[in-house]
Structures are given as C-alpha cells and as structure tokens.
PDB file of C-alpha atoms in Angstrom:
ATOM      1  CA  ASP A   1    -117.510 -27.472 103.509  1.00 60.00           C
ATOM      2  CA  ILE A   2    -118.729 -25.103 106.257  1.00 65.00           C
ATOM      3  CA  PHE A   3    -115.688 -22.952 105.811  1.00 73.00           C
ATOM      4  CA  LEU A   4    -116.360 -22.628 102.091  1.00 79.00           C
ATOM      5  CA  THR A   5    -120.109 -21.951 102.456  1.00 82.00           C
ATOM      6  CA  ASP A   6    -119.477 -19.250 104.978  1.00 83.00           C
ATOM      7  CA  GLY A   7    -117.870 -17.187 102.045  1.00 86.00           C
ATOM      8  CA  VAL A   8    -120.876 -17.590  99.881  1.00 91.00           C
ATOM      9  CA  TYR A   9    -122.300 -14.207 100.805  1.00 91.00           C
ATOM     10  CA  MET A  10    -125.201 -14.378  98.333  1.00 93.00           C
ATOM     11  CA  LEU A  11    -126.718 -17.172 100.329  1.00 93.00           C
ATOM     12  CA  ILE A  12    -126.498 -15.063 103.549  1.00 93.00           C
ATOM     13  CA  LEU A  13    -127.911 -12.026 101.734  1.00 95.00           C
ATOM     14  CA  ASN A  14    -130.823 -14.173 100.381  1.00 94.00           C
ATOM     15  CA  GLU A  15    -131.664 -14.855 104.022  1.00 95.00           C
ATOM     16  CA  VAL A  16    -131.528 -11.155 104.928  1.00 96.00           C
ATOM     17  CA  TYR A  17    -133.710 -10.233 101.999  1.00 96.00           C
ATOM     18  CA  ARG A  18    -136.344 -12.709 103.260  1.00 97.00           C
ATOM     19  CA  TYR A  19    -136.906 -10.393 106.197  1.00 98.00           C
ATOM     20  CA  PHE A  20    -135.812  -6.982 104.894  1.00 97.00           C
ATOM     21  CA  PRO A  21    -136.382  -5.316 101.507  1.00 96.00           C
ATOM     22  CA  GLN A  22    -133.199  -4.587  99.554  1.00 93.00           C
ATOM     23  CA  GLU A  23    -133.597  -0.825  99.996  1.00 94.00           C
ATOM     24  CA  GLN A  24    -133.223  -1.233 103.722  1.00 96.00           C
ATOM     25  CA  VAL A  25    -129.951  -3.191 103.502  1.00 96.00           C
ATOM     26  CA  HIS A  26    -126.631  -1.372 103.256  1.00 96.00           C
ATOM     27  CA  ILE A  27    -123.558  -3.341 102.066  1.00 93.00           C
ATOM     28  CA  VAL A  28    -120.155  -2.414 103.349  1.00 91.00           C
ATOM     29  CA  TYR A  29    -117.108  -3.486 101.349  1.00 87.00           C
ATOM     30  CA  ALA A  30    -114.672  -4.520 104.085  1.00 85.00           C
ATOM     31  CA  GLU A  31    -111.600  -3.766 101.970  1.00 85.00           C
ATOM     32  CA  ASN A  32    -112.710  -0.102 101.436  1.00 87.00           C
ATOM     33  CA  PHE A  33    -113.723   0.065 105.226  1.00 88.00           C
ATOM     34  CA  ILE A  34    -110.162  -0.903 106.137  1.00 85.00           C
ATOM     35  CA  LYS A  35    -108.544   1.509 103.707  1.00 87.00           C
ATOM     36  CA  ASP A  36    -110.944   4.538 104.330  1.00 90.00           C
ATOM     37  CA  PRO A  37    -113.296   3.910 107.276  1.00 92.00           C
ATOM     38  CA  VAL A  38    -114.472   7.562 107.174  1.00 94.00           C
ATOM     39  CA  ASP A  39    -115.816   7.352 103.645  1.00 94.00           C
ATOM     40  CA  GLU A  40    -117.531   4.055 104.322  1.00 94.00           C
ATOM     41  CA  LEU A  41    -119.128   5.303 107.617  1.00 95.00           C
ATOM     42  CA  ASN A  42    -120.189   8.559 105.910  1.00 96.00           C
ATOM     43  CA  GLN A  43    -121.941   6.461 103.267  1.00 96.00           C
ATOM     44  CA  LEU A  44    -123.631   4.536 106.085  1.00 96.00           C
ATOM     45  CA  GLU A  45    -124.701   7.781 107.824  1.00 97.00           C
ATOM     46  CA  ASP A  46    -126.215   8.921 104.493  1.00 98.00           C
ATOM     47  CA  PHE A  47    -128.001   5.602 104.054  1.00 97.00           C
ATOM     48  CA  LEU A  48    -129.453   5.826 107.470  1.00 97.00           C
ATOM     49  CA  GLY A  49    -130.339   9.462 107.151  1.00 98.00           C
ATOM     50  CA  VAL A  50    -128.544  10.498 110.246  1.00 98.00           C
ATOM     51  CA  PRO A  51    -126.409  13.560 110.786  1.00 96.00           C
ATOM     52  CA  LYS A  52    -122.737  13.120 109.842  1.00 94.00           C
ATOM     53  CA  VAL A  53    -120.642  12.932 112.944  1.00 94.00           C
ATOM     54  CA  ILE A  54    -117.790  10.721 111.725  1.00 93.00           C
ATOM     55  CA  THR A  55    -114.733  12.666 110.738  1.00 93.00           C
ATOM     56  CA  ARG A  56    -111.152  11.819 109.776  1.00 92.00           C
ATOM     57  CA  SER A  57    -109.810  13.244 112.952  1.00 91.00           C
ATOM     58  CA  MET A  58    -111.454  10.390 114.735  1.00 91.00           C
ATOM     59  CA  PHE A  59    -109.188   7.712 113.247  1.00 89.00           C
ATOM     60  CA  ILE A  60    -105.568   7.164 114.004  1.00 87.00           C
ATOM     61  CA  TYR A  61    -103.386   5.562 111.291  1.00 88.00           C
ATOM     62  CA  ASN A  62    -100.693   2.945 112.147  1.00 84.00           C
ATOM     63  CA  ASN A  63     -97.834   3.319 109.695  1.00 87.00           C
ATOM     64  CA  THR A  64     -96.306   0.056 110.715  1.00 84.00           C
ATOM     65  CA  LYS A  65     -99.468  -1.999 110.117  1.00 80.00           C
ATOM     66  CA  GLN A  66    -100.583   0.397 107.359  1.00 80.00           C
ATOM     67  CA  LEU A  67    -104.179   0.532 108.673  1.00 82.00           C
ATOM     68  CA  PHE A  68    -106.230   2.475 111.112  1.00 85.00           C
ATOM     69  CA  THR A  69    -105.852   0.815 114.561  1.00 82.00           C
ATOM     70  CA  LYS A  70    -107.345   3.411 116.846  1.00 83.00           C
ATOM     71  CA  PHE A  71    -110.358   5.586 116.806  1.00 85.00           C
ATOM     72  CA  VAL A  72    -111.754   8.327 118.976  1.00 85.00           C
ATOM     73  CA  ARG A  73    -115.233   7.586 120.288  1.00 86.00           C
ATOM     74  CA  LEU A  74    -117.757  10.359 120.484  1.00 83.00           C
ATOM     75  CA  ASP A  75    -117.187  10.581 124.209  1.00 88.00           C
ATOM     76  CA  GLY A  76    -113.519  11.333 123.532  1.00 86.00           C
ATOM     77  CA  SER A  77    -112.200   7.951 124.717  1.00 87.00           C
ATOM     78  CA  ILE A  78    -109.762   6.083 122.427  1.00 88.00           C
ATOM     79  CA  HIS A  79    -110.571   2.558 121.274  1.00 85.00           C
ATOM     80  CA  VAL A  80    -107.567   0.421 120.282  1.00 85.00           C
ATOM     81  CA  MET A  81    -108.085  -2.492 117.892  1.00 81.00           C
ATOM     82  CA  LYS A  82    -106.814  -5.830 118.919  1.00 80.00           C
ATOM     83  CA  TYR A  83    -103.079  -6.334 118.282  1.00 74.00           C
ATOM     84  CA  THR A  84    -103.855  -9.205 115.835  1.00 74.00           C
ATOM     85  CA  LYS A  85    -105.508  -6.745 113.440  1.00 75.00           C
ATOM     86  CA  GLY A  86    -103.400  -6.278 110.228  1.00 72.00           C
ATOM     87  CA  ARG A  87    -101.114  -9.350 110.824  1.00 74.00           C
ATOM     88  CA  PRO A  88     -99.904 -11.234 107.842  1.00 76.00           C
ATOM     89  CA  HIS A  89    -101.734 -14.342 107.126  1.00 73.00           C
ATOM     90  CA  PRO A  90    -100.264 -17.637 106.014  1.00 80.00           C
ATOM     91  CA  GLN A  91     -99.746 -17.824 102.277  1.00 81.00           C
ATOM     92  CA  LEU A  92    -101.260 -20.647 100.206  1.00 80.00           C
ATOM     93  CA  GLU A  93     -99.714 -22.077  97.101  1.00 86.00           C
ATOM     94  CA  ASP A  94    -101.158 -20.464  93.916  1.00 84.00           C
ATOM     95  CA  ILE A  95    -103.108 -23.602  93.046  1.00 87.00           C
ATOM     96  CA  PHE A  96    -105.264 -23.066  96.187  1.00 86.00           C
ATOM     97  CA  TYR A  97    -105.971 -19.453  95.357  1.00 84.00           C
ATOM     98  CA  ASP A  98    -106.953 -20.505  91.940  1.00 86.00           C
ATOM     99  CA  LYS A  99    -109.252 -23.187  93.212  1.00 88.00           C
ATOM    100  CA  LEU A 100    -110.923 -20.876  95.706  1.00 87.00           C
ATOM    101  CA  HIS A 101    -111.371 -18.275  93.018  1.00 87.00           C
ATOM    102  CA  GLU A 102    -112.905 -20.897  90.711  1.00 89.00           C
ATOM    103  CA  PHE A 103    -115.200 -22.094  93.515  1.00 90.00           C
ATOM    104  CA  TYR A 104    -116.512 -18.684  94.592  1.00 91.00           C
ATOM    105  CA  LYS A 105    -116.678 -17.018  91.132  1.00 90.00           C
ATOM    106  CA  PRO A 106    -120.292 -18.055  90.161  1.00 93.00           C
ATOM    107  CA  PHE A 107    -121.597 -17.249  93.715  1.00 93.00           C
ATOM    108  CA  ASN A 108    -119.809 -13.812  93.608  1.00 92.00           C
ATOM    109  CA  GLU A 109    -121.283 -13.041  90.190  1.00 92.00           C
ATOM    110  CA  LYS A 110    -124.736 -13.717  91.511  1.00 93.00           C
ATOM    111  CA  LEU A 111    -123.989 -11.565  94.568  1.00 93.00           C
ATOM    112  CA  PHE A 112    -122.749  -8.739  92.444  1.00 93.00           C
ATOM    113  CA  ALA A 113    -125.994  -8.957  90.312  1.00 93.00           C
ATOM    114  CA  MET A 114    -128.061  -8.935  93.538  1.00 92.00           C
ATOM    115  CA  ILE A 115    -126.399  -5.767  94.857  1.00 92.00           C
ATOM    116  CA  GLY A 116    -125.762  -3.862  91.653  1.00 91.00           C
ATOM    117  CA  LYS A 117    -121.945  -3.455  92.272  1.00 88.00           C
ATOM    118  CA  THR A 118    -118.805  -5.533  92.098  1.00 88.00           C
ATOM    119  CA  PHE A 119    -115.900  -6.027  94.587  1.00 84.00           C
ATOM    120  CA  ASP A 120    -112.305  -6.970  93.747  1.00 80.00           C
ATOM    121  CA  TRP A 121    -112.291 -10.457  95.155  1.00 74.00           C
ATOM    122  CA  ASN A 122    -109.920 -12.022  92.727  1.00 62.00           C
ATOM    123  CA  TYR A 123    -106.574 -13.577  93.263  1.00 52.00           C
ATOM    124  CA  ARG A 124    -105.073 -12.060  96.540  1.00 55.00           C
ATOM    125  CA  GLY A 125    -101.389 -12.150  95.745  1.00 48.00           C
ATOM    126  CA  LYS A 126     -98.481 -12.916  98.209  1.00 45.00           C
ATOM    127  CA  ASN A 127     -98.747  -9.795 100.490  1.00 42.00           C
ATOM    128  CA  TYR A 128    -102.434  -9.764 101.154  1.00 44.00           C
ATOM    129  CA  THR A 129    -103.377  -8.968 104.765  1.00 45.00           C
ATOM    130  CA  SER A 130    -106.634  -8.471 106.545  1.00 45.00           C
ATOM    131  CA  ASP A 131    -108.408  -8.907 109.736  1.00 43.00           C
TER     132      ASP A 131
END
C-alpha cells in the first residue's frame, strides 16, 4: 500500500499547501524536465523572479540514452548523472498498467484540478523509460 500511496501526489500537495500558499508553489512536470530541462528551469527562474542563467549550452545530450546526462555547472565543472539514469525498466503485463491507471485516475483528476493543468500520466506502453 505504501508504494501506491507514494504516487498519490494530491495528498502530498495538500500537505505542502498547509504550510505554503498555492502561489508560492511551482510544479515541475518530470517528463518535460527530462525532455527539455532548460525550458522547465527557465520557467522556474521566472517563477522565482531570478535572472535567467540556465542556457541550452549547459546541457549535454546522450544520444544512446536519449536524454541529457551531463550538465555544466555555473563554475564550469561538469556534473555527470548516475549511470542508471535512462535505463529501461521492467515491463508489466498490460493488466497491471490498466489497474494502476484505474487506481490513480481519481487522485490524478483531483490533482489536476488543484494545480490547474494536466499531465499525460496514462498508459505507459512497452518502451517507457525514466529515472
């Protein structure tokens, strides 16, 4: 049960909203961050009202893993993500994806209503990777 409730983000966000008003909370969509970290980080810079210092030249794309695995820090040093990032995850049978989707759907709908946007958290297909 704990593994399932960890994915009920609206419960976590409710706790955050107990201490911080919604206008002080910025939500990052991880899938977009993985695909385009610069855009997501620029949105965060805007939200925080700080100067934009994040640029595309700070990120190094790994064609094999098909994601950004290195980035250049402001001091010029290069940070390399763990080798496990971008690895394929074990695939479940379709029935498990369907059950997970069914379980999370009402919670996700409440979350989307809370934050005023939606994310594509539906069926993940056979080639989905993350981490």
